[in-house]
Short mmCIF file of C-alpha atoms and ligand atoms in Angstrom, two decimals:
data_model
loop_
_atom_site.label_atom_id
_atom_site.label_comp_id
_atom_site.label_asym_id
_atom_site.label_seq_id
_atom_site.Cartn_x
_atom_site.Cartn_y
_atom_site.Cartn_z
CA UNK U 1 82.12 -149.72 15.07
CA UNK U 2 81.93 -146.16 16.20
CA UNK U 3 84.68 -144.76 17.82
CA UNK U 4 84.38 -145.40 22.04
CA UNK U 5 84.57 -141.91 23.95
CA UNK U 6 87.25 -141.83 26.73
CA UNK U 7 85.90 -141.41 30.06
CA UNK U 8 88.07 -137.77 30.36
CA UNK U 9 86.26 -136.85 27.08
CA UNK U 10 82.55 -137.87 28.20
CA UNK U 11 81.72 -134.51 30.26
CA UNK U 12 83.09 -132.61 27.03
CA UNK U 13 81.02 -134.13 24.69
CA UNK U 14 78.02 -133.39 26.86
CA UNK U 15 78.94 -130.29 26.70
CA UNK U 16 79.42 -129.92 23.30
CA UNK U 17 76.15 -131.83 22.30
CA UNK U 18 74.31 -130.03 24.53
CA UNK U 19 75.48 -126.22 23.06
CA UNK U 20 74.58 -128.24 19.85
CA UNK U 21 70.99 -128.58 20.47
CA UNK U 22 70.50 -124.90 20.66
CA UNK U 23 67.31 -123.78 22.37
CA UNK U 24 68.33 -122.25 25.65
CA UNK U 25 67.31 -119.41 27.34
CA UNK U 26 69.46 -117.53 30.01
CA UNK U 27 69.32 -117.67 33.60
CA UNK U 28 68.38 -114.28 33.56
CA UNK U 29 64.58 -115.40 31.23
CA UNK U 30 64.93 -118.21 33.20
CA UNK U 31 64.55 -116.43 36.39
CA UNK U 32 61.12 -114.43 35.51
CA UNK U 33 59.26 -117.77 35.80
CA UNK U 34 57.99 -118.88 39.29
CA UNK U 35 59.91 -122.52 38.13
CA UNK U 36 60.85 -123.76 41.37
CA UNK U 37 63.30 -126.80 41.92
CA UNK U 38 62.93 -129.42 44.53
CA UNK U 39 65.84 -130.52 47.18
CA UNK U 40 64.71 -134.13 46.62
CA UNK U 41 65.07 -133.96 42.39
CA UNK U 42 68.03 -132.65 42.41
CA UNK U 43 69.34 -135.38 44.97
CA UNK U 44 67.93 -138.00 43.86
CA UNK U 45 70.56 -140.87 43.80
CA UNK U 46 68.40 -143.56 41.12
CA UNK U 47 67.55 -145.64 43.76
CA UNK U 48 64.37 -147.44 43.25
CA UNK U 49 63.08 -151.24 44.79
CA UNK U 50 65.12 -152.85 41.88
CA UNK U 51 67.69 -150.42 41.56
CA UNK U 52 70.56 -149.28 43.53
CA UNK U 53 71.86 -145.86 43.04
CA UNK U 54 73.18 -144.24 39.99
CA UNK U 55 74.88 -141.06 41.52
CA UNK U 56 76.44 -140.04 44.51
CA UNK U 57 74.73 -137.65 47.23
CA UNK U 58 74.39 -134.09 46.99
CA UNK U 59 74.49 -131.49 49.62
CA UNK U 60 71.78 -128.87 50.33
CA UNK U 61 73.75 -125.93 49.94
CA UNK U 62 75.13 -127.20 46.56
CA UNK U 63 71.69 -127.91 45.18
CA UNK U 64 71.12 -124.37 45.43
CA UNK U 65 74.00 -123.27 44.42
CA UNK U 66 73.38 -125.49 40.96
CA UNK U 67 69.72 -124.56 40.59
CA UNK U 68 71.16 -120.52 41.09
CA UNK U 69 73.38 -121.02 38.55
CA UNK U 70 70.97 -122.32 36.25
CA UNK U 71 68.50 -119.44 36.46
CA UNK U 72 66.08 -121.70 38.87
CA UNK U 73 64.90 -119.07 41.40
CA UNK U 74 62.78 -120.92 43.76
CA UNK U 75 63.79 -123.98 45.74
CA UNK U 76 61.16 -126.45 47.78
CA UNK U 77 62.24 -129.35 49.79
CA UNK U 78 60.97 -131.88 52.54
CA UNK U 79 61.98 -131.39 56.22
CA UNK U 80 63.83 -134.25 56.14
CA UNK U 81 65.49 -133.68 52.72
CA UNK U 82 67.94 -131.19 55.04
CA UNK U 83 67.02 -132.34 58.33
CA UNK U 84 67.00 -136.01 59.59
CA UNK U 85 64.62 -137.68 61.18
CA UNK U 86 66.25 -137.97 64.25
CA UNK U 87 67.74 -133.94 64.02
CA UNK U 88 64.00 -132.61 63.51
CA UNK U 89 62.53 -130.63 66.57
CA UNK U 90 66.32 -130.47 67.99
CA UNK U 91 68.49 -127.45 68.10
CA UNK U 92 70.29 -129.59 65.57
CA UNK U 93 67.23 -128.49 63.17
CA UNK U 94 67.93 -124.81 63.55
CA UNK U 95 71.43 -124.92 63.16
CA UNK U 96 70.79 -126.22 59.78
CA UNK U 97 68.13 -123.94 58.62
CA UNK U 98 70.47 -120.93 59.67
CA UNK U 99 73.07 -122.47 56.75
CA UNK U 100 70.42 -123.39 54.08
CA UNK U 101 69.04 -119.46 54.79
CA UNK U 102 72.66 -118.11 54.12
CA UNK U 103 72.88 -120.45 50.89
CA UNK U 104 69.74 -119.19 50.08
CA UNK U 105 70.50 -115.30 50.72
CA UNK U 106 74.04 -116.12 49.12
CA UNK U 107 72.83 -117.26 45.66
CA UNK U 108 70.04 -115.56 45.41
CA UNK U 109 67.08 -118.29 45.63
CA UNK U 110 64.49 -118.24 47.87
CA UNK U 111 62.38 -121.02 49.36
CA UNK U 112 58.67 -121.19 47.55
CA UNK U 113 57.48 -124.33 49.48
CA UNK U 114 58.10 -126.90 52.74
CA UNK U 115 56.45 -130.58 53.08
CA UNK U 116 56.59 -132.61 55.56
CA UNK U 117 57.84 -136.17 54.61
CA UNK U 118 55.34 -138.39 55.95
CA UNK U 119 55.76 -141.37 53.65
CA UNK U 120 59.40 -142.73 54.24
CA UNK U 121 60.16 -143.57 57.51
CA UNK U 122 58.88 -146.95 59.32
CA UNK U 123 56.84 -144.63 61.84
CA UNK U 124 54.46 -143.87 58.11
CA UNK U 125 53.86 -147.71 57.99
CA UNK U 126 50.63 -147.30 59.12
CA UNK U 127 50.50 -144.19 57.36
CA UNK U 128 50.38 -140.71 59.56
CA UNK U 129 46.77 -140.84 59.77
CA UNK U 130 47.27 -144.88 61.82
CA UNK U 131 44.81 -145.96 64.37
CA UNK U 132 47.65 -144.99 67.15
CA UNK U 133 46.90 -141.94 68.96
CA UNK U 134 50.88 -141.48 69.32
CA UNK U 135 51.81 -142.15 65.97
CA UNK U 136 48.97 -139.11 64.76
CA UNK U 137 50.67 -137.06 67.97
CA UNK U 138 53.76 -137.37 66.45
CA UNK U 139 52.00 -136.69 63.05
CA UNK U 140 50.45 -133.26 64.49
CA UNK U 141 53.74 -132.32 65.46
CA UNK U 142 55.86 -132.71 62.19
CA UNK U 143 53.36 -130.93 60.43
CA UNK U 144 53.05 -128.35 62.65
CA UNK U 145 57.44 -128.46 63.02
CA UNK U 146 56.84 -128.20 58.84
CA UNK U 147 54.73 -124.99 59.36
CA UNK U 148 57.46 -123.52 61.44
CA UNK U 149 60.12 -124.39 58.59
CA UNK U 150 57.91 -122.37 56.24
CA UNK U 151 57.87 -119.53 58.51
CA UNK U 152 61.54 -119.65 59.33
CA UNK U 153 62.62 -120.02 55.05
CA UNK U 154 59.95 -117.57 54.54
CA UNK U 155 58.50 -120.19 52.20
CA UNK U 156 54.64 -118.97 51.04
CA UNK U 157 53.52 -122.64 50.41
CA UNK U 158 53.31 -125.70 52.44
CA UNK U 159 52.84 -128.86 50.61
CA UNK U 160 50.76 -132.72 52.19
CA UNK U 161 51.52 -135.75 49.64
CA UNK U 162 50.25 -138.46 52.55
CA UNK U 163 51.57 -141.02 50.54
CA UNK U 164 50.49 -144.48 52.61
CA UNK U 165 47.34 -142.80 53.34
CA UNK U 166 45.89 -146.23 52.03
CA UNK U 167 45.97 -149.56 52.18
CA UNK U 168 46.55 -153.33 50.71
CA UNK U 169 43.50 -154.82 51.99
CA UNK U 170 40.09 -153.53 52.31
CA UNK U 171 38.07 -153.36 55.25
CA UNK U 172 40.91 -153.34 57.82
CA UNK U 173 40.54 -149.51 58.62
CA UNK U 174 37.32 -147.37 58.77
CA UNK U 175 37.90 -144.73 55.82
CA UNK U 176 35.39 -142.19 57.30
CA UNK U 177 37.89 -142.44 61.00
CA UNK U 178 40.78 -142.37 58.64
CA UNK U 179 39.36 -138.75 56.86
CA UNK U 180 38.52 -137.40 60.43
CA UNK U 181 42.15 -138.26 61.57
CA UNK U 182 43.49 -136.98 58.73
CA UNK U 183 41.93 -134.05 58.91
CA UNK U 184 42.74 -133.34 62.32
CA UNK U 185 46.11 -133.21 61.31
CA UNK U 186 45.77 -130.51 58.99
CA UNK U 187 43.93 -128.44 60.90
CA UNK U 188 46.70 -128.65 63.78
CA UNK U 189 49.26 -127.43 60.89
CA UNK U 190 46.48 -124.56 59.88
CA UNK U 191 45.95 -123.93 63.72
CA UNK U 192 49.62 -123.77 63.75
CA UNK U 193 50.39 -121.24 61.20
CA UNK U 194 47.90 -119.18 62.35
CA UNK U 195 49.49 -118.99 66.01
CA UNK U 196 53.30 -118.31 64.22
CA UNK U 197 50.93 -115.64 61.82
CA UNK U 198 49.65 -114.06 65.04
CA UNK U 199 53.20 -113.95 67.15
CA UNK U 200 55.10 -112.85 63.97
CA UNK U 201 52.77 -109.82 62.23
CA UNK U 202 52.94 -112.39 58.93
CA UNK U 203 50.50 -114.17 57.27
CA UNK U 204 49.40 -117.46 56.88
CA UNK U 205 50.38 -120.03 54.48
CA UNK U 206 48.60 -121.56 51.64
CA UNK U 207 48.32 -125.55 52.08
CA UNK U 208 48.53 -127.65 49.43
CA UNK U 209 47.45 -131.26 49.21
CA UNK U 210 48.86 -133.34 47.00
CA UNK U 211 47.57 -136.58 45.42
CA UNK U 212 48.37 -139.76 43.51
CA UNK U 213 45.82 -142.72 42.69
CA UNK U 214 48.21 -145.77 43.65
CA UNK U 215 51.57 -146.30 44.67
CA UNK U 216 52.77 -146.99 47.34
CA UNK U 217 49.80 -148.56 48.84
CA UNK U 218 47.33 -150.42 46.54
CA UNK U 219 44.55 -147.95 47.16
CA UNK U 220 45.03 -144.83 48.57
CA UNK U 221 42.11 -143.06 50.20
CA UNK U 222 42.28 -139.66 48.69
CA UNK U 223 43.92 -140.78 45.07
CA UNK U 224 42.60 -137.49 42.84
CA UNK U 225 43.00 -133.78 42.90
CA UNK U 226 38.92 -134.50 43.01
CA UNK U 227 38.99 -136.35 45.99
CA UNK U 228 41.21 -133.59 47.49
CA UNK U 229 38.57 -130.73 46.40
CA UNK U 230 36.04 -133.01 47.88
CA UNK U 231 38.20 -133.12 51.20
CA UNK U 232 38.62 -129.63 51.44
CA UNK U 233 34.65 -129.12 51.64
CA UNK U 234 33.84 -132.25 53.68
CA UNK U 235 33.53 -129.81 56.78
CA UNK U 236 35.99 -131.50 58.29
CA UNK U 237 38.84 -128.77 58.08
CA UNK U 238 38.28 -126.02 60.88
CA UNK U 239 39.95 -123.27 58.09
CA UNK U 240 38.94 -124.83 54.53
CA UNK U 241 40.20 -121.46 53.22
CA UNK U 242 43.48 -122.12 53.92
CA UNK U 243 43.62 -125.17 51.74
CA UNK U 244 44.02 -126.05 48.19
CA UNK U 245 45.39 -128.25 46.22
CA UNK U 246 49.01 -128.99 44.32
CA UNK U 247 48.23 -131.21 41.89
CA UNK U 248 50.92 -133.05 39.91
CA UNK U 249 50.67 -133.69 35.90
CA UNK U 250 51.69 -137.36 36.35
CA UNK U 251 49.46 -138.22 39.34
CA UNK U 252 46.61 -137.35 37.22
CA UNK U 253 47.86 -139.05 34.52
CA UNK U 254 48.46 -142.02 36.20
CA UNK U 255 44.65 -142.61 37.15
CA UNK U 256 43.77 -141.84 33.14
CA UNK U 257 42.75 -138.72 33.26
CA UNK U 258 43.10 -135.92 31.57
CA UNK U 259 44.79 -133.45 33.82
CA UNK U 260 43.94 -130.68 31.68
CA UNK U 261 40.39 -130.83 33.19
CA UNK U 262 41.41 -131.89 36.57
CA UNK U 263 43.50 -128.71 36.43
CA UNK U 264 40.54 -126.65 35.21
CA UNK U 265 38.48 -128.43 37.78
CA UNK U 266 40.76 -126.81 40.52
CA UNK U 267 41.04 -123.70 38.85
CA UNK U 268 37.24 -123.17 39.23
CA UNK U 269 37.02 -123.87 42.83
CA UNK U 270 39.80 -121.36 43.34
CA UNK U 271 42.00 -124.14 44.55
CA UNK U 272 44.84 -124.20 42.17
CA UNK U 273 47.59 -122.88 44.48
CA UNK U 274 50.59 -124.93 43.56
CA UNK U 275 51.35 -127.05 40.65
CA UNK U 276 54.46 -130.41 40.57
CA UNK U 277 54.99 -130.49 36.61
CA UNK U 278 56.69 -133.79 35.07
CA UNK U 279 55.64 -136.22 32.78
CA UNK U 280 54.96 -140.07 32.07
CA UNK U 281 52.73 -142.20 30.89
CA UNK U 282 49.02 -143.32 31.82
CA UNK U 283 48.11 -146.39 33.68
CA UNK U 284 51.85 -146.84 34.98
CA UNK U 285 53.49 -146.53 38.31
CA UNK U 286 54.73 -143.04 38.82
CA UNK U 287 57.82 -142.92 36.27
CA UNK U 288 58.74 -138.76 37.47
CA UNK U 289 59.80 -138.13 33.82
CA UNK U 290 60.84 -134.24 32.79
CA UNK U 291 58.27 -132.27 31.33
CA UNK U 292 57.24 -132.33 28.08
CA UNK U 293 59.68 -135.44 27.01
CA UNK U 294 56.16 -137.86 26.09
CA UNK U 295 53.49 -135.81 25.67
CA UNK U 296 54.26 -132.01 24.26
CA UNK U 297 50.92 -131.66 22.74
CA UNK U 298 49.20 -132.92 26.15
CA UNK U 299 51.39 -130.24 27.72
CA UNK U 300 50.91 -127.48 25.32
CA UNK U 301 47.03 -127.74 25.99
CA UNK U 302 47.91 -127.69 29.66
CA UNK U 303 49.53 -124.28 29.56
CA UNK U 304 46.93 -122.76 27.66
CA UNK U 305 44.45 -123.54 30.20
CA UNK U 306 46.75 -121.91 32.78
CA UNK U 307 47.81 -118.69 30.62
CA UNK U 308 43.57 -118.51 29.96
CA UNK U 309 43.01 -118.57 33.29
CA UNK U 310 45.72 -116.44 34.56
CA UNK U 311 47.03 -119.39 36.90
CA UNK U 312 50.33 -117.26 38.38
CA UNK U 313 51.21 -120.02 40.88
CA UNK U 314 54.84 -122.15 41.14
CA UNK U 315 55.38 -124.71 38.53
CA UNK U 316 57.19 -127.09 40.92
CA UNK U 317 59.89 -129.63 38.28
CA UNK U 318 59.13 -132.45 40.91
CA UNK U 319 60.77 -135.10 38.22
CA UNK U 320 63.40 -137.66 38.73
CA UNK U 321 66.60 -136.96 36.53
CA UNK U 322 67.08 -140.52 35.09
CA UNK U 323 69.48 -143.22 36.32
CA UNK U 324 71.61 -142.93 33.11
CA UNK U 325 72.11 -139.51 34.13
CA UNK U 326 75.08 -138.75 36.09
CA UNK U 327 75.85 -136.49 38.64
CA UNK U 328 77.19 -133.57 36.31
CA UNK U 329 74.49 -134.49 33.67
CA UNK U 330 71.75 -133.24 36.60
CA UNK U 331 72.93 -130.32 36.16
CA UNK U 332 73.89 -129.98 32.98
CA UNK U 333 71.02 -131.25 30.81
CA UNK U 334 68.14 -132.59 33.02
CA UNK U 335 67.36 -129.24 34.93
CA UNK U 336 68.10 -126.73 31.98
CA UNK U 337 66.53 -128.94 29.42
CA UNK U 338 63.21 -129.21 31.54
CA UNK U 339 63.52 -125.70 32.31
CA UNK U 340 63.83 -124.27 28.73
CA UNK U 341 61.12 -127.13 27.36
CA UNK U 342 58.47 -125.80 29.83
CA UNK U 343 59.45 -122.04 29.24
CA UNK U 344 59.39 -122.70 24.96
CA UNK U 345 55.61 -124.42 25.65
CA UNK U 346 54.70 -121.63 27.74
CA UNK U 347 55.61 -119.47 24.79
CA UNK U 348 54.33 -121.94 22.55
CA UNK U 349 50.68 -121.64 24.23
CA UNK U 350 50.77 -117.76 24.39
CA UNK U 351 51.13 -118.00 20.30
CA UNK U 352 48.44 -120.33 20.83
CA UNK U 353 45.95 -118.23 22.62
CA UNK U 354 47.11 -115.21 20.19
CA UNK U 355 46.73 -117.31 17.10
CA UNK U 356 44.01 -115.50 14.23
CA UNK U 357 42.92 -118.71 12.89
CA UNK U 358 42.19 -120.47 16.74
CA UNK U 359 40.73 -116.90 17.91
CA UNK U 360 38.39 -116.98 14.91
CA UNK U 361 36.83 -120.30 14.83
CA UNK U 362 36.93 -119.60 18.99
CA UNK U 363 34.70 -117.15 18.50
CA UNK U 364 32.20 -118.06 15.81
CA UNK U 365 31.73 -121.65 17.63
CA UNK U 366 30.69 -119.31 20.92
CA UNK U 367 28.55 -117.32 18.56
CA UNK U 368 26.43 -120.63 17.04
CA UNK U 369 24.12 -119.77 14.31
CA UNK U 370 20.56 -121.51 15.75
CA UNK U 371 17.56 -119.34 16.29
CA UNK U 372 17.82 -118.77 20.03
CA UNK U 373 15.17 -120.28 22.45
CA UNK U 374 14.03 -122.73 19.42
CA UNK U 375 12.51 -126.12 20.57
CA UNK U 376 13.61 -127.93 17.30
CA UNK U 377 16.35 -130.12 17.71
CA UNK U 378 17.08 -131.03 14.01
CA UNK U 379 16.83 -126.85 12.86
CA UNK U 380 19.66 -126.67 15.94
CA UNK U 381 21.66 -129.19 14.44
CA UNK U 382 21.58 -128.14 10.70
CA UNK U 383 22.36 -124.69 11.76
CA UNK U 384 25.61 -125.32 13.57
CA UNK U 385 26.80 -128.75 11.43
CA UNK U 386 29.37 -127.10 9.24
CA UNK U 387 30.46 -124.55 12.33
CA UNK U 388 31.09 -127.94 14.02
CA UNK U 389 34.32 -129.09 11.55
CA UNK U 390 35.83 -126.60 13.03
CA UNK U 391 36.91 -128.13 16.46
CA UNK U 392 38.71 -130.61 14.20
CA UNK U 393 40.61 -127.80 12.35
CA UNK U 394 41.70 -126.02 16.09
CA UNK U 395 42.76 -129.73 16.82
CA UNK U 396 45.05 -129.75 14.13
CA UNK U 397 46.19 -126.04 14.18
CA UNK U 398 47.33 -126.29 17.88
CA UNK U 399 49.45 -129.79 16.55
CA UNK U 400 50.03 -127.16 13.89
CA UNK U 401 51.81 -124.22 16.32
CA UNK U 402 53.46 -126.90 18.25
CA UNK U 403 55.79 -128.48 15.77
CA UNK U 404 55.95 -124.89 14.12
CA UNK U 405 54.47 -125.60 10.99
CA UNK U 406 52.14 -122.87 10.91
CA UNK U 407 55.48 -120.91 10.15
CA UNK U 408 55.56 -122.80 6.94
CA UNK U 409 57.63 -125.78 8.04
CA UNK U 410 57.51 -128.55 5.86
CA UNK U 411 59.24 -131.46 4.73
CA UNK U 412 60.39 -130.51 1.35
CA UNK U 413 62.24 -133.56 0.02
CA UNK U 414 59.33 -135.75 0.95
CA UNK U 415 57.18 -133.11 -1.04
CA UNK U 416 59.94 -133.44 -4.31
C1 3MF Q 501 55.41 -138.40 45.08
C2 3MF Q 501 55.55 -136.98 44.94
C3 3MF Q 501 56.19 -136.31 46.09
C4 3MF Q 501 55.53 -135.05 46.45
C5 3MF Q 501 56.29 -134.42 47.56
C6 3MF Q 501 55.70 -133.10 47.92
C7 3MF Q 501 58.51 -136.81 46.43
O1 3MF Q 501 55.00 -138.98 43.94
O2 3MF Q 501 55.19 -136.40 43.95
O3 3MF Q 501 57.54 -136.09 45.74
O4 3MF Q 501 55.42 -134.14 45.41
O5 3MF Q 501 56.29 -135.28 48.64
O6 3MF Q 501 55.09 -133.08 49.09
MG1 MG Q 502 54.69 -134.36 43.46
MG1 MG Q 503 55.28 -137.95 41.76
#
């Protein structure tokens, strides 16, 4: 039997474990990356339908505190992460935002993004975009109360995750009434920021919509970062050009995809503004796992695409510390550790792009070796069939760079 840990020696061992592991990068590194961390991550208490809570709540003004101290720079959070329900719109509202601004200015963090939470409460049940004229008036108005927010943190992105925009039965609402209505909504926000924009000399915000294929309705209406770039040009946003998208790594997963290309599918519109990285696993509810803990390679792929394309938007850790984490432990491994596994496959990807052998066979794949213009299929194909072999070998060099090999890391003693 191995020796049980007293419960006054738990936090040490943690501690010591986690030095162990190596692999960290200071708060100071840590700080150069737009890496943003989210009110409702950090607070998360475990709960789930068939779970009660693992930890205990957390204040605002600690969160930041924590995330300062960490070398997390950015912080994003839901109006009613720090306000309730009842307090939003109130006076009660700004006297909060007047003590997250000094936590804020005190530790050195400054607010990246506001969403409005429009999923939780009972008033959602219907979703915000309901049949009932006063439920989408109140709708108008916490999404234009979420624009204010933004103004007020000085927050440069606003994020929509509708949530029960959706349904459990078909045929019960009109989809095409339910688009209109939703998009009504947004353009009161954009209307919105424009008016603040106007009265304050600032500018505008970027909006982000976020999606997710299922969960918590059966079927949403807008489940893909596609069917959010499809939105965005349906002409039924008065300022399309204010919108874009924040897609999360999971939510694409989730449907199947590959969110590598729904990424690059955004990035070609323009669209990729804002970015929610995690990770899970696909065709499964939406599990909010830390980056990079199941699938590295997926990830390392991901961040070449960005680096390639110069993507210089947040990367937003919207994960769920797990329920065998405790309260310390949030702190003390699940934010670092994501932190410093998404900054080493950032690196990882820059060796990646930089790499002689991946550069190489890049460029003699783009070059070909066909006669140009020829009509003859088969010449074609014999002319490029060896060139071919070598998407396998890229394949295998990026697996290669990942687990480091390509610095001559092998397994000796299996090799003896
Ligand atoms: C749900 C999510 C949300 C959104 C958030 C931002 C709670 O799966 O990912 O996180 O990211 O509402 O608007
Ligand atoms: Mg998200
Ligand atoms: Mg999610």
């Amino acid at each position: 039997m191995p020796k049980s840990t007293d419960p006054q020696e738990q936090r040490a061992l943690v501690d010591r474990l986690t030095a162990a592991c190596g692999g960290s990068y200071s708060p100071k590194v840590r700080r150069r990356f737009f890496i943003s961390g989210p009110q409702w991550a950090a607070s998360y208490q475990g709960q789930a339908l068939f779970h009660a809570p693992t930890r205990g709540p957390i204040q605002p003004a600690e969160v930041i505190e924590r995330l300062a101290e960490i070398g997390i720079g950015w912080w994003t959070t839901h109006d009613t992460d720090i306000i309730s329900t009842g307090q939003l719109m109130t006076s009660k509202q700004d006297q909060i935002l007047a003590g997250i601004e000094q936590a804020l200015k005190k530790n050195g963090v400054k607010c990246s993004m506001v969403t409005g939470e429009t999923f939780f409460h009972p008033v959602w049940a219907a979703s915000p975009a309901a049949e009932q004229p006063e439920v989408r008036a109140y709708a108008r108005q916490r999404l234009e109360n979420v624009v204010e927010i933004a103004h007020k943190l000085g927050a440069q992105f606003i994020v929509y995750w509708p949530g029960t925009l959706g349904y459990q039965f078909q045929g019960v609402v009109d989809e095409g009434l339910m688009l209109r209505r939703y998009a009504e909504e947004i353009n009161a926000a954009c209307g919105k920021d424009h008016e603040i924009a106007r009265a304050t000399g600032g500018s505008t915000k970027r909006h982000c919509l976020e999606a997710k294929p299922f969960e918590p309705q059966a079927e949403l209406i807008l489940p893909s970062t596609d069917a959010m770039l499809a939105f965005i040009n349906s002409g039924l946003l008065t300022h399309p050009e204010m919108v874009g998208v924040n897609p999360e790594y999971l939510h694409e997963l989730m449907w199947g995809s590959a969110p590598r290309a729904a990424l690059a599918r955004a990035l070609v519109a323009g669209k990729l503004w804002h970015f929610d990285i995690n990770d899970g696993y696909r065709l499964k509810h939406d599990v909010d796992i830390g980056i990079g803990l199941i699938n590295p390679l997926d990830w390392l792929n991901v961040l070449v695409l960005l680096r390639s394309h110069g993507y210089d938007g947040p990367f937003n850790l919207d994960f769920k510390p797990p329920r065998t984490t405790s309260n310390y432990g949030v702190f003390k491994v699940s934010f670092p550790s994501a932190v410093d596994r998404f900054i080493t496959l950032w690196e990882i990807a820059g060796e990646a792009i930089a790499d002689p052998i991946i550069q190489e066979a890049t460029k003699a794949l783009e070059a070909g070796a066909g006669p140009l213009e020829s009509k003859d299929a088969d010449a074609i194909f014999e002319a490029n069939k060896e060139l071919w072999t070598l998407h396998e070998l890229i394949a295998h060099r990026l697996v290669q760079i990942l687990l480091g090999l390509h610095r001559g890391r092998t397994f000796v003693n299996l090799n003896a």
